Tab-separated table of C-alpha atoms in Angstrom:
chain	number	residue	atom	x	y	z
A	1	MET	CA	-14.065	29.053	-10.979
A	2	THR	CA	-13.239	27.079	-7.862
A	3	LEU	CA	-9.672	27.207	-6.552
A	4	TYR	CA	-9.063	23.540	-7.289
A	5	LEU	CA	-9.892	23.987	-10.980
A	6	LYS	CA	-8.045	27.293	-11.139
A	7	TYR	CA	-4.850	25.750	-9.793
A	8	ARG	CA	-5.092	22.426	-11.543
A	9	PRO	CA	-1.701	21.637	-13.169
A	10	GLN	CA	-1.651	22.499	-16.882
A	11	LYS	CA	1.876	21.437	-17.782
A	12	ILE	CA	4.436	18.889	-16.632
A	13	SER	CA	6.427	21.317	-14.494
A	14	GLU	CA	3.267	22.169	-12.529
A	15	LEU	CA	2.558	18.586	-11.441
A	16	ASP	CA	2.527	18.495	-7.655
A	17	LEU	CA	4.411	15.230	-7.115
A	18	VAL	CA	8.115	15.673	-7.815
A	19	SER	CA	8.643	11.996	-8.665
A	20	VAL	CA	5.837	12.006	-11.251
A	21	ARG	CA	6.972	15.321	-12.668
A	22	GLU	CA	10.489	14.046	-13.276
A	23	MET	CA	9.573	10.601	-14.595
A	24	LEU	CA	6.800	11.721	-16.921
A	25	GLY	CA	8.865	14.639	-18.192
A	26	GLU	CA	11.766	12.400	-19.173
A	27	MET	CA	9.570	9.764	-20.807
A	28	LEU	CA	7.674	12.283	-22.929
A	29	LYS	CA	10.960	13.583	-24.313
A	30	SER	CA	11.756	10.144	-25.703
A	31	ASP	CA	11.365	9.338	-29.386
A	32	LYS	CA	9.540	6.126	-28.478
A	33	LEU	CA	6.180	7.055	-27.063
A	34	PRO	CA	4.362	4.285	-25.112
A	35	HIS	CA	0.876	3.613	-26.466
A	36	ALA	CA	-0.505	2.500	-23.087
A	37	TRP	CA	0.091	4.111	-19.688
A	38	LEU	CA	-1.023	3.060	-16.216
A	39	PHE	CA	-1.293	5.835	-13.625
A	40	VAL	CA	-1.575	4.318	-10.158
A	41	GLY	CA	-2.069	6.128	-6.862
A	42	PRO	CA	-4.449	7.415	-4.171
A	43	ARG	CA	-7.351	9.712	-5.009
A	44	GLY	CA	-6.614	13.401	-5.358
A	45	THR	CA	-2.928	12.984	-6.258
A	46	GLY	CA	-3.216	14.304	-9.815
A	47	LYS	CA	-3.635	11.211	-12.015
A	48	THR	CA	-6.345	12.672	-14.265
A	49	SER	CA	-4.591	16.045	-14.451
A	50	ALA	CA	-1.394	14.282	-15.528
A	51	ALA	CA	-3.327	12.300	-18.149
A	52	ARG	CA	-4.691	15.506	-19.681
A	53	ILE	CA	-1.226	17.077	-19.683
A	54	LEU	CA	0.056	13.990	-21.476
A	55	ALA	CA	-2.716	14.395	-24.059
A	56	LYS	CA	-1.723	18.027	-24.591
A	57	THR	CA	1.983	17.221	-24.777
A	58	VAL	CA	1.591	14.644	-27.570
A	59	ASN	CA	-0.875	16.792	-29.531
A	60	CYS	CA	0.358	20.361	-29.005
A	61	LYS	CA	1.004	22.099	-32.322
A	62	HIS	CA	3.479	24.599	-30.850
A	63	LYS	CA	5.341	22.561	-28.265
A	64	LYS	CA	8.040	24.475	-26.398
A	65	LYS	CA	11.739	23.624	-26.484
A	66	ASP	CA	11.597	21.935	-23.075
A	67	GLY	CA	8.848	19.629	-24.326
A	68	GLU	CA	6.038	21.404	-22.469
A	69	PRO	CA	2.668	22.071	-24.173
A	70	CYS	CA	2.127	25.706	-25.104
A	71	ASN	CA	-1.386	25.841	-23.546
A	72	GLU	CA	-2.226	28.494	-26.132
A	73	CYS	CA	-2.946	26.608	-29.349
A	74	GLU	CA	-6.452	25.496	-30.200
A	75	THR	CA	-5.745	21.859	-29.315
A	76	CYS	CA	-4.298	22.692	-25.880
A	77	MET	CA	-7.149	25.040	-25.039
A	78	GLU	CA	-9.773	22.479	-26.063
A	79	ILE	CA	-8.145	19.780	-23.915
A	80	THR	CA	-7.944	22.187	-20.956
A	81	ALA	CA	-11.646	22.985	-21.372
A	82	GLY	CA	-12.551	19.289	-21.691
A	83	ALA	CA	-13.920	19.895	-25.199
A	84	ALA	CA	-11.360	18.122	-27.377
A	85	VAL	CA	-13.113	15.540	-29.565
A	86	ASP	CA	-9.969	13.430	-29.805
A	87	VAL	CA	-9.438	13.181	-26.049
A	88	ILE	CA	-12.043	10.798	-24.651
A	89	GLU	CA	-12.481	10.417	-20.892
A	90	ILE	CA	-14.327	7.336	-19.663
A	91	ASP	CA	-15.423	6.651	-16.094
A	92	ALA	CA	-15.050	2.885	-15.714
A	93	ALA	CA	-17.105	2.952	-12.515
A	94	SER	CA	-20.156	3.920	-14.604
A	95	ASN	CA	-19.192	2.249	-17.892
A	96	ARG	CA	-17.738	-1.016	-16.703
A	97	GLY	CA	-19.378	-3.550	-19.017
A	98	ILE	CA	-18.117	-5.351	-22.093
A	99	ASP	CA	-20.550	-3.488	-24.381
A	100	GLU	CA	-18.913	-0.155	-23.540
A	101	ILE	CA	-15.430	-1.537	-24.230
A	102	ARG	CA	-16.573	-3.108	-27.496
A	103	GLU	CA	-17.953	0.286	-28.548
A	104	LEU	CA	-14.587	1.815	-27.634
A	105	ARG	CA	-12.810	-0.787	-29.790
A	106	ASP	CA	-14.999	0.100	-32.749
A	107	ARG	CA	-14.519	3.848	-32.353
A	108	ILE	CA	-10.761	3.678	-31.826
A	109	LYS	CA	-10.232	2.496	-35.387
A	110	LEU	CA	-11.352	5.891	-36.662
A	111	THR	CA	-8.549	8.380	-37.222
A	112	PRO	CA	-8.384	11.562	-35.102
A	113	LEU	CA	-10.505	14.461	-36.352
A	114	ALA	CA	-8.177	17.298	-35.392
A	115	ALA	CA	-5.275	16.033	-33.295
A	116	GLU	CA	-2.378	13.751	-34.091
A	117	TYR	CA	-3.346	11.198	-31.455
A	118	LYS	CA	-6.638	10.032	-30.040
A	119	VAL	CA	-6.106	9.756	-26.286
A	120	TYR	CA	-8.407	7.559	-24.212
A	121	ILE	CA	-8.329	8.317	-20.470
A	122	ILE	CA	-10.080	5.544	-18.529
A	123	ASP	CA	-10.590	6.491	-14.879
A	124	GLU	CA	-10.977	3.865	-12.120
A	125	VAL	CA	-10.142	1.209	-14.695
A	126	HIS	CA	-10.061	-1.496	-12.011
A	127	MET	CA	-13.872	-1.271	-11.903
A	128	LEU	CA	-14.195	-2.948	-15.308
A	129	THR	CA	-15.750	-6.399	-15.305
A	130	THR	CA	-13.503	-9.363	-16.113
A	131	GLU	CA	-15.019	-9.642	-19.586
A	132	ALA	CA	-14.561	-5.926	-20.238
A	133	ALA	CA	-10.939	-6.036	-19.019
A	134	ASN	CA	-10.230	-8.935	-21.382
A	135	ALA	CA	-11.782	-7.015	-24.267
A	136	LEU	CA	-9.632	-4.000	-23.372
A	137	LEU	CA	-6.557	-6.253	-23.354
A	138	LYS	CA	-7.085	-7.150	-26.999
A	139	THR	CA	-7.153	-3.475	-27.884
A	140	LEU	CA	-3.972	-2.822	-25.907
A	141	GLU	CA	-2.214	-5.685	-27.666
A	142	GLU	CA	-2.983	-4.396	-31.159
A	143	PRO	CA	-3.617	-0.665	-30.915
A	144	PRO	CA	-3.764	1.588	-33.982
A	145	LYS	CA	-0.771	3.916	-34.290
A	146	HIS	CA	-2.902	6.999	-33.702
A	147	ALA	CA	-4.234	5.827	-30.302
A	148	ILE	CA	-2.868	6.271	-26.782
A	149	PHE	CA	-4.430	4.836	-23.638
A	150	VAL	CA	-4.042	6.260	-20.136
A	151	LEU	CA	-5.518	3.955	-17.513
A	152	CYS	CA	-5.993	5.545	-14.090
A	153	THR	CA	-6.652	3.541	-10.935
A	154	THR	CA	-6.504	3.700	-7.169
A	155	ASP	CA	-6.256	-0.093	-6.935
A	156	ALA	CA	-3.978	-1.694	-9.521
A	157	GLN	CA	-4.124	-5.049	-7.746
A	158	LYS	CA	-7.644	-5.543	-9.046
A	159	LEU	CA	-6.473	-5.304	-12.640
A	160	PRO	CA	-5.513	-8.460	-14.542
A	161	GLU	CA	-1.741	-8.845	-14.716
A	162	THR	CA	-2.035	-9.175	-18.479
A	163	VAL	CA	-3.419	-5.624	-18.675
A	164	VAL	CA	-0.820	-4.211	-16.281
A	165	SER	CA	2.014	-5.821	-18.237
A	166	ARG	CA	0.955	-4.027	-21.447
A	167	CYS	CA	1.273	-0.589	-19.856
A	168	THR	CA	4.039	1.799	-18.859
A	169	ARG	CA	3.417	2.387	-15.179
A	170	ILE	CA	3.686	5.732	-13.392
A	171	GLN	CA	3.306	5.503	-9.608
A	172	PHE	CA	1.612	8.437	-7.877
A	173	LYS	CA	2.802	8.148	-4.293
A	174	LEU	CA	0.914	9.531	-1.318
A	175	PRO	CA	2.136	13.113	-1.001
A	176	THR	CA	3.812	14.264	2.174
A	177	VAL	CA	2.344	16.927	4.413
A	178	ALA	CA	5.178	19.195	3.242
A	179	GLU	CA	4.240	18.715	-0.434
A	180	ILE	CA	0.567	19.513	0.176
A	181	THR	CA	1.513	22.485	2.369
A	182	ALA	CA	3.740	23.826	-0.413
A	183	LYS	CA	0.837	23.589	-2.860
A	184	LEU	CA	-1.442	25.454	-0.453
A	185	GLN	CA	1.207	28.127	0.128
A	186	ALA	CA	1.384	28.736	-3.612
A	187	VAL	CA	-2.404	29.129	-3.807
A	188	VAL	CA	-2.479	31.488	-0.815
A	189	LYS	CA	0.317	33.600	-2.287
A	190	ASN	CA	-1.321	33.912	-5.696
A	191	GLU	CA	-4.746	34.694	-4.217
A	192	LYS	CA	-3.221	37.103	-1.653
A	193	LEU	CA	-4.987	35.354	1.210
A	194	LYS	CA	-4.087	35.839	4.856
A	195	MET	CA	-3.427	32.405	6.311
A	196	LYS	CA	-0.602	31.300	8.557
A	197	ASP	CA	1.680	28.423	7.661
A	198	GLU	CA	0.457	26.569	10.773
A	199	GLU	CA	-3.086	26.689	9.424
A	200	LEU	CA	-1.970	25.426	6.030
A	201	GLU	CA	-0.121	22.552	7.650
A	202	LEU	CA	-3.264	21.718	9.631
A	203	ILE	CA	-5.257	21.615	6.376
A	204	ALA	CA	-2.550	19.504	4.729
A	205	ARG	CA	-2.751	16.925	7.504
A	206	ALA	CA	-6.548	16.867	7.350
A	207	SER	CA	-6.548	16.327	3.571
A	208	ARG	CA	-5.051	12.853	4.093
A	209	GLY	CA	-2.840	12.776	1.041
A	210	SER	CA	-5.159	14.561	-1.402
A	211	PHE	CA	-4.078	17.814	-3.052
A	212	ARG	CA	-7.643	18.253	-4.245
A	213	ASP	CA	-9.158	17.903	-0.775
A	214	GLY	CA	-6.551	20.249	0.677
A	215	ILE	CA	-7.434	23.034	-1.750
A	216	LYS	CA	-11.162	22.475	-1.180
A	217	ILE	CA	-10.713	22.843	2.598
A	218	LEU	CA	-8.628	25.978	2.027
A	219	GLU	CA	-11.347	27.438	-0.184
A	220	GLN	CA	-14.033	26.658	2.396
A	221	ALA	CA	-12.054	28.480	5.083
A	222	TRP	CA	-11.513	31.438	2.770
A	223	LEU	CA	-15.146	31.770	1.677
A	224	SER	CA	-16.600	31.245	5.166
A	225	GLY	CA	-14.193	33.603	6.878
A	226	GLN	CA	-13.365	30.919	9.424
A	227	SER	CA	-10.002	29.652	10.555
A	228	ALA	CA	-8.757	26.276	9.336
A	229	ALA	CA	-9.329	24.852	12.816
A	230	GLU	CA	-12.960	26.008	12.817
A	231	VAL	CA	-13.649	24.593	9.361
A	232	LEU	CA	-12.138	21.250	10.329
A	233	GLY	CA	-13.935	21.180	13.671
A	234	MET	CA	-10.595	21.118	15.476
A	235	LEU	CA	-10.874	23.669	18.266
A	236	GLU	CA	-7.964	24.231	20.597
A	237	SER	CA	-9.919	22.820	23.538
A	238	ALA	CA	-10.026	19.394	21.858
A	239	ASP	CA	-6.411	18.369	22.360
A	240	PRO	CA	-5.764	14.731	21.339
A	241	ALA	CA	-2.773	14.476	23.694
A	242	GLU	CA	-4.918	15.528	26.659
A	243	PHE	CA	-7.668	13.054	25.726
A	244	ILE	CA	-5.169	10.198	25.323
A	245	LYS	CA	-3.758	10.942	28.775
A	246	ILE	CA	-7.256	10.766	30.254
A	247	LEU	CA	-7.788	7.412	28.531
A	248	ARG	CA	-4.578	6.074	30.004
A	249	ASP	CA	-5.621	7.305	33.444
A	250	LYS	CA	-8.860	5.288	33.062
A	251	ASP	CA	-10.775	8.386	34.158
A	252	THR	CA	-14.079	7.543	32.519
A	253	LYS	CA	-16.105	10.473	33.780
A	254	LYS	CA	-13.471	12.990	32.771
A	255	ALA	CA	-13.144	11.379	29.341
A	256	LEU	CA	-16.897	11.470	28.749
A	257	ASP	CA	-17.061	15.081	29.909
A	258	PHE	CA	-14.250	15.846	27.455
A	259	VAL	CA	-16.207	14.259	24.577
A	260	ASN	CA	-19.455	16.026	25.443
A	261	LYS	CA	-17.741	19.410	25.772
A	262	MET	CA	-15.883	18.850	22.519
A	263	VAL	CA	-19.064	18.004	20.591
A	264	GLY	CA	-20.866	20.919	22.197
A	265	GLU	CA	-18.210	23.249	20.826
A	266	GLY	CA	-18.754	21.944	17.308
A	267	VAL	CA	-15.827	19.563	16.982
A	268	SER	CA	-16.444	16.613	14.650
A	269	PRO	CA	-15.955	13.299	16.533
A	270	ARG	CA	-14.655	11.642	13.361
A	271	ASN	CA	-12.080	14.370	12.767
A	272	PHE	CA	-11.046	14.210	16.401
A	273	ILE	CA	-10.601	10.430	16.246
A	274	GLU	CA	-8.405	10.892	13.173
A	275	ARG	CA	-6.205	13.300	15.101
A	276	CYS	CA	-5.996	10.941	18.074
A	277	VAL	CA	-4.957	8.056	15.830
A	278	GLU	CA	-2.280	10.215	14.200
A	279	GLU	CA	-0.965	11.162	17.645
A	280	LEU	CA	-0.937	7.537	18.802
A	281	ARG	CA	0.702	6.377	15.581
A	282	GLU	CA	3.624	8.693	16.288
A	283	GLU	CA	3.832	7.268	19.807
A	284	MET	CA	3.633	3.706	18.500
A	285	LEU	CA	6.501	4.305	16.088
A	286	ASN	CA	8.489	5.693	19.005
A	287	GLY	CA	7.944	2.539	21.040
A	288	ALA	CA	4.775	3.181	23.088
A	289	ALA	CA	3.427	-0.353	23.524
A	290	ASP	CA	-0.047	0.563	24.741
A	291	ALA	CA	-0.650	2.773	21.699
A	292	VAL	CA	-1.590	-0.240	19.555
A	293	GLY	CA	-4.593	-1.181	21.690
A	294	LEU	CA	-5.849	2.389	21.820
A	295	ILE	CA	-5.482	2.743	18.041
A	296	ARG	CA	-7.511	-0.423	17.460
A	297	GLY	CA	-10.284	0.771	19.743
A	298	LEU	CA	-10.399	4.204	18.148
A	299	GLU	CA	-10.358	2.745	14.627
A	300	GLU	CA	-13.375	0.623	15.545
A	301	ALA	CA	-15.152	3.684	16.935
A	302	TYR	CA	-14.269	5.581	13.750
A	303	GLU	CA	-15.805	2.873	11.573
A	304	ARG	CA	-18.969	2.651	13.684
A	305	SER	CA	-19.368	6.434	13.607
A	306	ARG	CA	-20.237	6.224	9.893
A	307	THR	CA	-23.682	4.820	10.659
A	308	SER	CA	-24.284	5.911	14.247
A	309	ALA	CA	-27.454	7.900	14.891
A	310	VAL	CA	-25.558	9.785	17.604
A	311	PRO	CA	-22.213	10.964	16.187
A	312	GLN	CA	-20.249	10.809	19.437
A	313	LEU	CA	-21.771	7.548	20.731
A	314	PRO	CA	-19.109	5.156	19.324
A	315	LEU	CA	-16.410	7.290	20.958
A	316	GLU	CA	-18.301	7.256	24.265
A	317	ILE	CA	-18.663	3.476	24.105
A	318	PHE	CA	-14.937	3.182	23.424
A	319	VAL	CA	-14.215	5.318	26.482
A	320	ILE	CA	-16.351	3.073	28.686
A	321	GLU	CA	-14.953	-0.166	27.312
A	322	ASN	CA	-11.426	1.177	27.697
A	323	SER	CA	-11.870	1.806	31.389
A	324	LYS	CA	-12.715	-0.341	34.407
A	325	SER	CA	-14.234	2.660	36.115
A	326	VAL	CA	-17.967	3.242	36.556
A	327	ILE	CA	-19.509	6.683	36.375
A	328	PRO	CA	-21.376	7.600	39.561
A	329	ARG	CA	-24.544	9.563	38.841
A	330	SER	CA	-25.168	11.111	42.247
A	331	GLY	CA	-23.586	14.370	41.136
A	332	ASP	CA	-21.331	15.882	38.550
A	333	ASP	CA	-18.436	16.187	40.998
A	334	ALA	CA	-18.787	12.720	42.506
A	335	PRO	CA	-15.519	10.751	42.526
A	336	LEU	CA	-15.045	7.695	40.381
A	337	VAL	CA	-15.732	4.378	42.022
A	338	LYS	CA	-13.916	1.230	40.961
A	339	SER	CA	-16.395	-1.522	40.179
A	340	GLU	CA	-15.838	-4.786	41.981
A	341	PRO	CA	-16.939	-8.190	40.636
A	342	LYS	CA	-20.436	-8.974	41.842
A	343	LEU	CA	-21.345	-12.617	42.165
A	344	GLU	CA	-24.921	-11.911	43.164
A	345	PRO	CA	-26.873	-8.673	43.292
A	346	LYS	CA	-27.719	-7.378	46.723
A	347	ILE	CA	-31.135	-8.683	47.852
A	348	LYS	CA	-33.387	-6.463	49.909
A	349	SER	CA	-35.061	-7.722	53.011
A	350	ILE	CA	-38.703	-8.172	52.070
A	351	LYS	CA	-41.794	-9.984	53.204
A	352	PRO	CA	-42.775	-13.284	51.576
A	353	ASN	CA	-44.262	-12.762	48.148
A	354	PRO	CA	-47.774	-14.138	47.713
A	355	GLY	CA	-47.166	-14.379	43.962
A	356	ARG	CA	-44.309	-16.866	44.305
A	357	GLY	CA	-44.953	-19.900	42.112
A	358	LYS	CA	-48.007	-18.291	40.581
A	359	TYR	CA	-46.228	-16.980	37.451
A	360	LYS	CA	-43.517	-18.224	35.112
A	361	LEU	CA	-41.164	-16.908	32.436
A	362	GLU	CA	-43.794	-16.937	29.702
A	363	ASP	CA	-45.930	-14.540	31.735
A	364	VAL	CA	-43.236	-11.894	32.063
A	365	GLN	CA	-42.316	-12.307	28.392
A	366	ALA	CA	-45.933	-11.709	27.410
A	367	LYS	CA	-46.121	-8.592	29.576
A	368	TRP	CA	-42.619	-7.285	28.870
A	369	GLN	CA	-43.852	-4.291	26.878
A	370	GLU	CA	-46.268	-3.419	29.698
A	371	ILE	CA	-43.363	-3.523	32.146
A	372	LEU	CA	-41.305	-1.194	29.951
A	373	LYS	CA	-44.305	1.115	29.706
A	374	ALA	CA	-44.660	1.112	33.484
A	375	VAL	CA	-40.964	1.914	33.956
A	376	ARG	CA	-40.813	4.854	31.572
A	377	PRO	CA	-42.787	7.416	33.674
A	378	LYS	CA	-40.569	6.562	36.631
A	379	ASN	CA	-37.321	7.020	34.705
A	380	HIS	CA	-36.901	6.746	30.935
A	381	SER	CA	-33.169	6.067	31.307
A	382	VAL	CA	-33.975	2.841	33.109
A	383	GLU	CA	-36.489	1.915	30.430
A	384	ALA	CA	-33.826	2.459	27.775
A	385	LEU	CA	-31.448	0.186	29.662
A	386	LEU	CA	-34.073	-2.523	30.010
A	387	ARG	CA	-34.567	-2.621	26.256
A	388	SER	CA	-31.083	-4.081	25.879
A	389	THR	CA	-31.811	-6.913	28.337
A	390	ARG	CA	-34.070	-9.938	28.172
A	391	PRO	CA	-35.964	-11.878	30.872
A	392	VAL	CA	-34.629	-15.420	31.342
A	393	GLU	CA	-36.326	-16.569	34.573
A	394	PHE	CA	-39.417	-15.610	36.578
A	395	ASP	CA	-41.257	-17.442	39.321
A	396	GLY	CA	-43.563	-14.653	40.460
A	397	GLU	CA	-41.038	-13.425	42.990
A	398	GLU	CA	-37.564	-13.345	41.446
A	399	LEU	CA	-37.067	-11.891	37.964
A	400	ALA	CA	-33.746	-12.760	36.298
A	401	LEU	CA	-32.631	-10.570	33.406
A	402	GLU	CA	-29.762	-11.279	31.037
A	403	VAL	CA	-27.642	-8.193	30.322
A	404	PHE	CA	-25.149	-8.188	27.470
A	405	TYR	CA	-23.006	-5.211	28.451
A	406	LYS	CA	-21.243	-4.741	31.773
A	407	PHE	CA	-21.929	-1.029	32.034
A	408	HIS	CA	-25.659	-1.734	31.549
A	409	ARG	CA	-25.586	-4.293	34.363
A	410	ASP	CA	-23.698	-1.945	36.677
A	411	LYS	CA	-26.285	0.777	36.164
A	412	LEU	CA	-29.266	-1.520	36.671
A	413	GLU	CA	-27.726	-2.901	39.875
A	414	SER	CA	-27.796	0.504	41.520
A	415	GLU	CA	-30.348	0.699	44.329
A	416	ARG	CA	-32.552	3.242	42.612
A	417	CYS	CA	-32.676	1.431	39.264
A	418	ARG	CA	-33.413	-1.863	40.972
A	419	GLN	CA	-36.244	-0.337	42.970
A	420	ILE	CA	-37.830	1.215	39.859
A	421	VAL	CA	-37.803	-2.101	37.962
A	422	GLU	CA	-39.117	-4.136	40.927
A	423	GLU	CA	-41.950	-1.683	41.550
A	424	ALA	CA	-42.956	-1.665	37.872
A	425	VAL	CA	-43.029	-5.479	37.684
A	426	GLY	CA	-45.088	-5.590	40.886
A	427	GLU	CA	-47.576	-3.096	39.452
A	428	VAL	CA	-48.019	-5.096	36.241
A	429	PHE	CA	-48.601	-8.394	38.079
A	430	GLY	CA	-50.506	-6.888	41.010
A	431	THR	CA	-48.147	-8.214	43.630
A	432	GLY	CA	-45.291	-7.022	45.841
A	433	GLY	CA	-41.974	-8.409	46.995
A	434	ILE	CA	-40.441	-8.683	43.512
A	435	ARG	CA	-36.663	-9.244	43.503
A	436	LEU	CA	-34.448	-8.420	40.524
A	437	LYS	CA	-31.483	-10.584	39.526
A	438	LEU	CA	-29.043	-9.576	36.779
A	439	ASN	CA	-26.833	-11.960	34.826
A	440	LEU	CA	-24.078	-10.817	32.496
A	441	GLY	CA	-24.709	-12.751	29.275
A	442	GLU	CA	-22.142	-14.361	27.031
A	443	LYS	CA	-20.859	-12.432	24.050
A	444	GLY	CA	-20.748	-15.439	21.765
A	445	GLN	CA	-21.902	-15.345	18.182
A	446	ALA	CA	-25.160	-17.132	18.916
A	447	LYS	CA	-26.125	-14.524	21.475
A	448	LYS	CA	-25.155	-11.709	19.161
A	449	GLU	CA	-27.287	-13.058	16.372
A	450	GLU	CA	-30.219	-13.574	18.697
A	451	ILE	CA	-30.370	-9.923	19.715
A	452	ALA	CA	-28.917	-8.390	16.543
A	453	ALA	CA	-32.234	-6.911	15.425
A	454	GLN	CA	-32.561	-4.730	18.507
A	455	VAL	CA	-29.309	-4.407	20.383
A	456	GLU	CA	-27.724	-1.640	18.293
A	457	GLU	CA	-30.770	0.552	18.640
A	458	ASP	CA	-30.940	-0.248	22.335
A	459	ILE	CA	-27.302	0.646	22.957
A	460	ILE	CA	-27.760	3.964	21.204
A	461	SER	CA	-30.929	4.717	23.106
A	462	ALA	CA	-29.503	3.636	26.448
A	463	ALA	CA	-26.219	5.454	26.156
A	464	GLU	CA	-27.947	8.576	24.895
A	465	GLU	CA	-30.224	8.548	27.889
A	466	ILE	CA	-27.422	7.846	30.377
A	467	PHE	CA	-25.068	10.497	29.178
A	468	LYS	CA	-27.390	13.232	28.062
A	469	VAL	CA	-30.906	13.152	29.457
A	470	ASP	CA	-30.934	12.578	33.163
A	471	ALA	CA	-29.053	10.948	36.024
A	472	VAL	CA	-30.287	7.627	37.308
């Protein structure tokens, strides 16, 4: 049996949230038992466990003096095992239609087979369709005396007010780190595990308000023989405070080196972003004004990391966008160089181009794939960068490209990149003296839509090449 199931609360006094434990305990001692309950709170806070304890409490044949179920009678043991015929659990996420609720209404009229009350536990009840919720309302308004409903939800706002008003509400608040840590300490003590309180607190923070997730992380660390930090991908070298300082210093190269080293050591970028946001939140609450902007940028990177082909790429892009510095690629120890606004790219002194006036934009558009193919053997990083640009002007001599990201333009404007592109274009058109011009495009919605089909892939490819494959 997994630790989470082994240490799942089985009576009221074992419920992890003190507020729920006290409120539910008092209400179940009352002579007037509500027929409909609404358990509201985040995932993993014990709503379903509490619903099963409620079912045992009202049906236990040998209830103790303090009102707790005995957990030894046949009814209690069947409910604990999930085998009680009179305790029906329904997942509204999978059974959300009106037909399922109508079937429930028909079945509820039947008297219990073995218990005193039939208890219907409907999980994620907010997922019911409007028609199904209305059908449920009718049952709640006129329930048979032998029926009790426990509606569980993580989002009560999506429930019709008419349904909410028919229920006795129990609020499952987000547990504190101390409450989750206490739960983990109890598990460690009973299992005789060797884990420090600091590790348990680290797990508690990583579980983000879920007792269930906390115990699962603890079990993973125990079974794998790893420390909590290793399981969570939070090695000591990846210090959020150090990274935040680097961000504030606008030291782009150092920040990117930090990210690459961190990922190389097995740290999860998503977990690390979570830790950075927690650190910045504390600073924000203590009055650090710049923390808000950093949090927003990191939250965006966190969201984009869900679908990124390269896990650390969104964090790397955030680093670059956060800083005005440009990474020199002449050597790993090269100092950072502040980028200055460039009105026009530097033009090399060249001989007159015999192809001037001979070609136009349509020609370079038609041969764009050939140009990319010609660039790749020279430097595939440059080819990757070119894929996130588009030709906008060409007269046989000057090729103007529109670039949508400043760091792409800065790279392509370097002397070596420029030379590679100009040579490749000259080879394709059989002429020399090509000059490259780079324009930073607008970031308006129209432009975004125009390149939407390719730009995400191009950014990933380009950044991956820049930061990992070779130096331009």
